CSV table of C-alpha atoms and ligand atoms in Angstrom, one decimal:
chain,number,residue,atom,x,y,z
D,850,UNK,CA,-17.7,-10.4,-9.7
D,851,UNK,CA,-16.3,-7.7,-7.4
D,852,UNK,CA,-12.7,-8.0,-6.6
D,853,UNK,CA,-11.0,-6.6,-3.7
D,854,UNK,CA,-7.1,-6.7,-3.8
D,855,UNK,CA,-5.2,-5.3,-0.7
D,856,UNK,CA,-1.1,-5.0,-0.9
D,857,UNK,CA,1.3,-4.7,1.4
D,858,UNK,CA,4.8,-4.6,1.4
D,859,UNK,CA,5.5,-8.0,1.9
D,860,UNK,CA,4.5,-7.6,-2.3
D,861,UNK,CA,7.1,-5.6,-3.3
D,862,UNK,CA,9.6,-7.6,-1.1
D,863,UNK,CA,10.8,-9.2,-4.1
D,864,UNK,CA,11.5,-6.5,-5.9
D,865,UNK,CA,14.0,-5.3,-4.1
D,866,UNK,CA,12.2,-3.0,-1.1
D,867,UNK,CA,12.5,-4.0,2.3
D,868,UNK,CA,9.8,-4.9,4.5
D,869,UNK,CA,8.7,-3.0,7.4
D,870,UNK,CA,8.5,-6.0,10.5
D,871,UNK,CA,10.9,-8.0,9.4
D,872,UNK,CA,14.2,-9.2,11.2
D,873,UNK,CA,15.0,-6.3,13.7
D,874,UNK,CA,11.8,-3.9,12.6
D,875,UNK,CA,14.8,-1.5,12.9
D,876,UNK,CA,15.3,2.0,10.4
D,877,UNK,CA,19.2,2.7,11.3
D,878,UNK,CA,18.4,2.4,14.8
D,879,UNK,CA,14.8,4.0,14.5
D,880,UNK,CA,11.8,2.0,15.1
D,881,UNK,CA,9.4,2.9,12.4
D,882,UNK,CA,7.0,4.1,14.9
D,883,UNK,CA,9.8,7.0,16.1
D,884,UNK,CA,9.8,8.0,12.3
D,885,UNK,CA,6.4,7.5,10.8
D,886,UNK,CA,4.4,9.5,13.4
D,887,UNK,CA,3.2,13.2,12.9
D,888,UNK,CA,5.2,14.0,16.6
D,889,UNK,CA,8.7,12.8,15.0
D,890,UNK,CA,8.4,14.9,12.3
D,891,UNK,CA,7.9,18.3,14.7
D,892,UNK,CA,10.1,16.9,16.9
D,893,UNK,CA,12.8,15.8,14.1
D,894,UNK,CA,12.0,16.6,10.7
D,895,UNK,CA,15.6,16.0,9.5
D,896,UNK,CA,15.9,12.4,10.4
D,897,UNK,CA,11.8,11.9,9.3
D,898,UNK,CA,13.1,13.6,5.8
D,899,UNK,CA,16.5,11.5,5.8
D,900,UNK,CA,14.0,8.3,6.2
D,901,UNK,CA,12.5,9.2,3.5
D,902,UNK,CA,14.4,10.4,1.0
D,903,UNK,CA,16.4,7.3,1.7
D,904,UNK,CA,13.7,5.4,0.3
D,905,UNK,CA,12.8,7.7,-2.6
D,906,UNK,CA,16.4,7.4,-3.9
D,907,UNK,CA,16.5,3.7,-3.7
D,908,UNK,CA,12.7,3.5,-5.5
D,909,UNK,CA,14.5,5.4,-8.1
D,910,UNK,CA,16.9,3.0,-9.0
D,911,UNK,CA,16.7,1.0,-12.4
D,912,UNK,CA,16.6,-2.0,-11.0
D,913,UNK,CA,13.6,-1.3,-8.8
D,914,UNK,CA,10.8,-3.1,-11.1
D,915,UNK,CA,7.5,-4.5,-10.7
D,916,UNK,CA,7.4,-8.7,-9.9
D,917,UNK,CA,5.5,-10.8,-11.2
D,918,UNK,CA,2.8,-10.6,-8.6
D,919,UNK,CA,2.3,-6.6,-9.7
D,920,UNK,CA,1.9,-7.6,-13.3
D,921,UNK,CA,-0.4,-10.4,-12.9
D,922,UNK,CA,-2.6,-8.2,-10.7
D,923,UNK,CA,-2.0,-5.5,-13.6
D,924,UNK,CA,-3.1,-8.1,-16.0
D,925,UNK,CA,-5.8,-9.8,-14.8
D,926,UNK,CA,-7.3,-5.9,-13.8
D,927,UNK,CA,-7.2,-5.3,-17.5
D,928,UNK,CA,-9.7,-7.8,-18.4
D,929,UNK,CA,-12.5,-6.8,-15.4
D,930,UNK,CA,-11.9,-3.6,-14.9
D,931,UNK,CA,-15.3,-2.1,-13.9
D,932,UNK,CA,-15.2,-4.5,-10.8
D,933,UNK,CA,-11.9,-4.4,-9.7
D,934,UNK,CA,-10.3,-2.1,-6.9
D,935,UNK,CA,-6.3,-2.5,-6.0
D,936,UNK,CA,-5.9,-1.0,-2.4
D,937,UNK,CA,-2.3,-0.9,-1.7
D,938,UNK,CA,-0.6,1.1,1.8
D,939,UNK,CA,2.5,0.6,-0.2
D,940,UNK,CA,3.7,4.2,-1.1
D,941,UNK,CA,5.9,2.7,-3.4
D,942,UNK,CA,4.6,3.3,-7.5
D,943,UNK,CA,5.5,-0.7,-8.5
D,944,UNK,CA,1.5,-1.2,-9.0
D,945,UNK,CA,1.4,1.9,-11.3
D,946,UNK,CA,4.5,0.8,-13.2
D,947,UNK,CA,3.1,-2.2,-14.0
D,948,UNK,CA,-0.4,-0.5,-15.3
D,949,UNK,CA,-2.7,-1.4,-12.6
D,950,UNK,CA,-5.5,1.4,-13.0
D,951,UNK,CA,-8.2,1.6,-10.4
D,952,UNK,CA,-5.7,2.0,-7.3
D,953,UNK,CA,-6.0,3.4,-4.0
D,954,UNK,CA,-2.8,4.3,-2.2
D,955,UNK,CA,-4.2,4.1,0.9
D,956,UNK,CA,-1.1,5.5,3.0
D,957,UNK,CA,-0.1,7.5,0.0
D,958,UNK,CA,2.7,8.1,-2.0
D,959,UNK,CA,6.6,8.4,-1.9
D,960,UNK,CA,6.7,10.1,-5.3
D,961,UNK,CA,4.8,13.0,-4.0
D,962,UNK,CA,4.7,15.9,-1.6
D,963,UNK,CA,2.3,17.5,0.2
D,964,UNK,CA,2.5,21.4,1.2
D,965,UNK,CA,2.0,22.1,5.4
D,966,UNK,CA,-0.4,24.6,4.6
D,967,UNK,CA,-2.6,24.1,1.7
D,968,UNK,CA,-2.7,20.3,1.9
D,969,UNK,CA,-2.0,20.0,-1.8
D,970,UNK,CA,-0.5,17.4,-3.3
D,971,UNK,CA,2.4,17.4,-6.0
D,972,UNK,CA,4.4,14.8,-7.4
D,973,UNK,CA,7.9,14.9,-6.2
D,974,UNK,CA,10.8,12.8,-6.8
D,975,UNK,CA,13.8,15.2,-4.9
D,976,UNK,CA,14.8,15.0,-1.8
D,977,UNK,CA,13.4,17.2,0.7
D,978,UNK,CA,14.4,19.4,3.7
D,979,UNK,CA,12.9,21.1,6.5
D,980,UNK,CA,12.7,24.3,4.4
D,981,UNK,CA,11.9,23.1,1.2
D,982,UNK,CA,8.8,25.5,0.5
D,983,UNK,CA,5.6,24.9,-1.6
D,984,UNK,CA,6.8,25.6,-5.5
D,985,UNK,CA,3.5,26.4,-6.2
D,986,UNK,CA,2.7,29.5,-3.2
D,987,UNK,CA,6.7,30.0,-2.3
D,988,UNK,CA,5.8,33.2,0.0
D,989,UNK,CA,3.6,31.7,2.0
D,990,UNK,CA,4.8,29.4,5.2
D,991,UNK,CA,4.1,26.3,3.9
D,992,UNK,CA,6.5,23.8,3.2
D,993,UNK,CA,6.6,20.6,1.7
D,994,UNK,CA,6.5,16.9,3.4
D,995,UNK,CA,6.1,13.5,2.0
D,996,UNK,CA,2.7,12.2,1.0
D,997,UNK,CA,2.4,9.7,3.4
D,998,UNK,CA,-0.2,8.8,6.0
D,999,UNK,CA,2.0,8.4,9.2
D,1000,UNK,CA,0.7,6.7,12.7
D,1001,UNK,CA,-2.3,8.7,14.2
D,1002,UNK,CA,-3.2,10.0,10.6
D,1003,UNK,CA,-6.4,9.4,8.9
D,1004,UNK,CA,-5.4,7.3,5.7
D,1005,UNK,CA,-6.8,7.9,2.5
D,1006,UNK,CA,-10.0,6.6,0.7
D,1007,UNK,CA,-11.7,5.3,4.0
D,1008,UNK,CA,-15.5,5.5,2.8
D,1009,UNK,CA,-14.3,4.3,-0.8
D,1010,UNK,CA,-12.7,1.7,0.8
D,1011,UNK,CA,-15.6,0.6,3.5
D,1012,UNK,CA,-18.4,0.9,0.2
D,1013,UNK,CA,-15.9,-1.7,-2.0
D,1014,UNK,CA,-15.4,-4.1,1.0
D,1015,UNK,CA,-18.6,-4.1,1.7
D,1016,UNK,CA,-19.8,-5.3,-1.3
D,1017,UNK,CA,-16.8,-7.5,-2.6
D,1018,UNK,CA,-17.4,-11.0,-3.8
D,1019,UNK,CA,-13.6,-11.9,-3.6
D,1020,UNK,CA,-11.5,-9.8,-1.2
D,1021,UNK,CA,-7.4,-10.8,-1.5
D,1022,UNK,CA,-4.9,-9.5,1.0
D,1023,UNK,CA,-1.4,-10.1,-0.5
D,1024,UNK,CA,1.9,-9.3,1.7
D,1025,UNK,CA,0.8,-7.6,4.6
D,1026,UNK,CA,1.2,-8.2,7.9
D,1027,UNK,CA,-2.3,-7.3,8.8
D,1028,UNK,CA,-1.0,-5.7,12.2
D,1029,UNK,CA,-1.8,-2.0,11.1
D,1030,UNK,CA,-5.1,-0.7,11.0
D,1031,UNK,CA,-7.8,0.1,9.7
D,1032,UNK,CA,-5.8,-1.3,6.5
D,1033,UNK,CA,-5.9,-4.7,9.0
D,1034,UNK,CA,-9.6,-4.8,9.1
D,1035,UNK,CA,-10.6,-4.2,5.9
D,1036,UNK,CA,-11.9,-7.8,5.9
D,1037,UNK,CA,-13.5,-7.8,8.3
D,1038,UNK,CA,-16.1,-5.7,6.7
D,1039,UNK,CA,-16.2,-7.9,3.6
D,1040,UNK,CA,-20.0,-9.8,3.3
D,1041,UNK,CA,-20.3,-13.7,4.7
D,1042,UNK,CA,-20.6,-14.2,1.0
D,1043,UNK,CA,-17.0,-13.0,0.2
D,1044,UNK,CA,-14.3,-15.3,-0.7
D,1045,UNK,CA,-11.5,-14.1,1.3
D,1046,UNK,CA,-7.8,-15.3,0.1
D,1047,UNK,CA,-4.9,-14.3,1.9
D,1048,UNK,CA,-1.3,-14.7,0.1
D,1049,UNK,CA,1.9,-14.6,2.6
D,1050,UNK,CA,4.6,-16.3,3.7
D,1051,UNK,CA,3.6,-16.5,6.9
D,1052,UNK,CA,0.4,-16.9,9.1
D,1053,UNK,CA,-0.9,-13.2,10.7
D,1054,UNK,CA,-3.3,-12.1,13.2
D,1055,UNK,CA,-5.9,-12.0,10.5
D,1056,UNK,CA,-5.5,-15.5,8.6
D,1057,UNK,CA,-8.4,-17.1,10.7
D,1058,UNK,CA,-10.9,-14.7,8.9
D,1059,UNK,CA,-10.0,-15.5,5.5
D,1060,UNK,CA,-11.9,-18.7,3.7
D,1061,UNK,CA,-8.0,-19.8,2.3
D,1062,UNK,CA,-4.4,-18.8,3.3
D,1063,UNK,CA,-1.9,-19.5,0.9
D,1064,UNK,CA,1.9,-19.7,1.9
D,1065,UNK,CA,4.1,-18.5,-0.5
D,1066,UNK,CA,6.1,-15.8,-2.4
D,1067,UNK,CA,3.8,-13.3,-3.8
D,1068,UNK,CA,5.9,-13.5,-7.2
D,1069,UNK,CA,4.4,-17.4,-7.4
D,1070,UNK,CA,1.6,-17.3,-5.3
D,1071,UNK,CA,-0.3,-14.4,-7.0
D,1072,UNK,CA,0.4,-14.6,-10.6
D,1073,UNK,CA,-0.5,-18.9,-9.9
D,1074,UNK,CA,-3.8,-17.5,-8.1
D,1075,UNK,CA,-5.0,-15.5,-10.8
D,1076,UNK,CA,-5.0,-18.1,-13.4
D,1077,UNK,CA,-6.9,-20.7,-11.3
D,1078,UNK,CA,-9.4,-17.9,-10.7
D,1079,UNK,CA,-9.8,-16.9,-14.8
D,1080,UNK,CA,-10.0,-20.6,-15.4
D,1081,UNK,CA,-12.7,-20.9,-13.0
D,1082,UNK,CA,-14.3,-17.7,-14.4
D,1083,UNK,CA,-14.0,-19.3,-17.8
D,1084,UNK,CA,-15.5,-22.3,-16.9
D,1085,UNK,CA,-18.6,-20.7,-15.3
D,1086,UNK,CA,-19.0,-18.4,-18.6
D,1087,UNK,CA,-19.4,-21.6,-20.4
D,1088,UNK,CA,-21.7,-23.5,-18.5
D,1089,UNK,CA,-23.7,-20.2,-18.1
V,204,BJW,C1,5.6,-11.7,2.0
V,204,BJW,C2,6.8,-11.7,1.2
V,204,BJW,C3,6.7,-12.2,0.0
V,204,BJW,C4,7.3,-10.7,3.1
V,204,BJW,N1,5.5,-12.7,-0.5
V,204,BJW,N2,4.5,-12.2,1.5
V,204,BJW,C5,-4.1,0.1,19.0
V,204,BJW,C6,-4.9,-0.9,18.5
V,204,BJW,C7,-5.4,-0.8,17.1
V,204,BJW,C8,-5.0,0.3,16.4
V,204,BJW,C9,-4.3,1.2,16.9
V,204,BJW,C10,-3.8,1.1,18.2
V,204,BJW,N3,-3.0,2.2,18.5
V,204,BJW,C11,-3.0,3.0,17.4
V,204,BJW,C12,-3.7,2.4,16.4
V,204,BJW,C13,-3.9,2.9,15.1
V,204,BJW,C14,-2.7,2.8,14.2
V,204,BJW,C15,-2.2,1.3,14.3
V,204,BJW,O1,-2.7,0.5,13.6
V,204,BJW,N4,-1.2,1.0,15.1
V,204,BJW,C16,-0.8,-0.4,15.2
V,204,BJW,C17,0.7,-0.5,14.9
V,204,BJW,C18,-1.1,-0.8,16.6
V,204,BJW,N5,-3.1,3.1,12.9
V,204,BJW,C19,-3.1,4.4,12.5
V,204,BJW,O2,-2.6,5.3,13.2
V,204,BJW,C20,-3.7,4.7,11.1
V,204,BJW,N6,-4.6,5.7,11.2
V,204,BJW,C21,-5.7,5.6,11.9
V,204,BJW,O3,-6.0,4.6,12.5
V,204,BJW,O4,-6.6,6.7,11.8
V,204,BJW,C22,-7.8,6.7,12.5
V,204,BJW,C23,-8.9,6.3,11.5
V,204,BJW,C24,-9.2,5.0,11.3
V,204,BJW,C25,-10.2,4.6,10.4
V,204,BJW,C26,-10.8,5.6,9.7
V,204,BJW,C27,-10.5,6.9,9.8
V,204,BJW,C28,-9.5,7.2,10.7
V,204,BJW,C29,-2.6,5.1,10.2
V,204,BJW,C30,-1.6,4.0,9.9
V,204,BJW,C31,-0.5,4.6,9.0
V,204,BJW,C32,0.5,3.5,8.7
V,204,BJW,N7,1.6,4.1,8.1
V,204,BJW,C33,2.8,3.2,7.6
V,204,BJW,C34,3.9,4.1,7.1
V,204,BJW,C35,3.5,4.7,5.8
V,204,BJW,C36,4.6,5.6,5.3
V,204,BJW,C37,5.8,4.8,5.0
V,204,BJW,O5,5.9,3.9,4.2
V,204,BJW,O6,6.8,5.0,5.7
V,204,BJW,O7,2.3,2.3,6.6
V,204,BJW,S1,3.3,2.1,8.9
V,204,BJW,C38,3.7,0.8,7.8
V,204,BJW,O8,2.9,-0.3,8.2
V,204,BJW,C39,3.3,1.3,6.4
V,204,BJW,C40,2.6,0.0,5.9
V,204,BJW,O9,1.7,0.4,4.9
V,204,BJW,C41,2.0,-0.5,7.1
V,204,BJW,C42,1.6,-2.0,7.0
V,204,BJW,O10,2.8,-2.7,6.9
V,204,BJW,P1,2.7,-4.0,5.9
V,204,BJW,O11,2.5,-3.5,4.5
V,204,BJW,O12,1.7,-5.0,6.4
V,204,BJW,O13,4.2,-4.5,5.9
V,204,BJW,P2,4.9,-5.5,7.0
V,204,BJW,O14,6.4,-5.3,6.9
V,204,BJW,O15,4.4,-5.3,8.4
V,204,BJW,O16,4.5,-6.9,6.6
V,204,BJW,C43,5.0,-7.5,5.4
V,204,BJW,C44,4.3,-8.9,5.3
V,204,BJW,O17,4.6,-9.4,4.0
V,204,BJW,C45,4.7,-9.9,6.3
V,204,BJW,O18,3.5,-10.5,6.8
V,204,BJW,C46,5.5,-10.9,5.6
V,204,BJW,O19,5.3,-12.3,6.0
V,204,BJW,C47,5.0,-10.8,4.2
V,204,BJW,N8,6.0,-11.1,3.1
V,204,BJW,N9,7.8,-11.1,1.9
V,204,BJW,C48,4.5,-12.7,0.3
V,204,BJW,N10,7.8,-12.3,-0.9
């Protein structure tokens, strides 16, 4: 069976990280829109790096730790891993901490920095600056910004990402508001065949396209999921 898992942050909620659209949708003021866009960051690279490195200091603190819903994902990925893919626009590194191994970071990564110039990516855990230059070609003009795919930036993985949907047999979207695309229509391109299971507290734009919506904490809801789904699994192994 080909499994499709997409994450957002609603995932990592309860571990600590705030989610983006929830009470206010307010940054100190900001919308994340006047933040995560490739303008603000000409227009205002110091706040867009403040926002930032924020949120790389507080992913750094020890008690920022997977939840249960990262490990059970981790978990149940360690015992189909050559049909599994774990898409997650969370540029937070909970799935990696818990040892999830085929993932797709499809708005990229907090721990990391990406050079103006060159486009290469390095993993970074500092806090940056408008001047902090690329380590790796200091004379040249380029200078480092977070790896992260902002508004009006193609994200990463798309044909990956299309190919996998495309031929999933159980697509699950788990903590995501499903208002931000294309991450948002990734199930849409899932076969008729596809089992399509959405975990979240709440209803979103998408539910109606999933086969079942389940309300609930992710730390409950996906770890509960995943062991009605290996039982089922088991089951048909036997009668097989
Ligand atoms: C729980 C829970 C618990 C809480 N348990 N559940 C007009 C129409 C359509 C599209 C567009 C449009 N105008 C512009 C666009 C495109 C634009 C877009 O979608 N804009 C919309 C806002 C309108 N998209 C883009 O620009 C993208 N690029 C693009 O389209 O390029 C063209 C292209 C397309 C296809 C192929 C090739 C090229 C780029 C989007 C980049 C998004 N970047 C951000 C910031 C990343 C860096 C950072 O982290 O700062 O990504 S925005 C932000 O939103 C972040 C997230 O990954 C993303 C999605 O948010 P998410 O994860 O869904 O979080 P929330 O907070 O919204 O929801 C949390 C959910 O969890 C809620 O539902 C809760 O109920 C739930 N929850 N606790 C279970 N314990």
């Amino acid at each position: 069976m080909k499994v499709v898992v997409l994450t957002g942050a609603g995932i990592s909620a309860e571990s600590g990280i705030p989610t983006f659209r929830s009470a206010d949708g307010l940054w100190e003021g900001h919308r994340l829109e006047d933040v995560a866009t490739p303008i603000a960051f000409q227009q205002n690279p110091e706040l867009v790096h403040q926002f930032y490195n924020a949120r790389r200091r507080h992913l750094l603190q020890a008690h920022i730790l997977p939840n249960a819903a990262h490990i059970a994902l981790a978990d149940y990925e360690a015992t189909h891993d050559d049909d599994f893919l774990l898409i997650t626009q969370n540029v937070d590194n909970l799935h990696f901490v818990a040892g999830s191994q085929n993932i797709l970071p499809m708005h990229g990564q907090l721990m990391e920095a990406r050079c103006t110039e060159t486009n290469k990516v390095i993993p970074w855990c500092e806090d940056l600056t408008p001047h902090t230059p690329d380590p790796e070609t200091p004379s040249r003009r380029g200078r480092l910004r977070p790896n992260v795919v902002w508004f009006g930036e193609t994200p990463y993985g798309m044909e990956e990402i299309q190919r996998a949907a495309q031929n999933a047999d159980l697509f699950l979207a788990v903590g995501t508001s499903a208002v931000v695309y294309p991450a948002a229509g990734i199930v849409e391109q899932t076969p008729s065949y596809c089992r399509r299971v959405e975990i979240n507290l709440d209803a979103t734009p998408q539910s109606k396209v999933f086969t079942e919506t389940i309300r609930g904490p992710a730390s409950i809801e996906v770890p509960e999921f995943l062991q009605r789904l290996q039982t089922e699994e088991n089951k048909q192994t036997r009668s097989d």
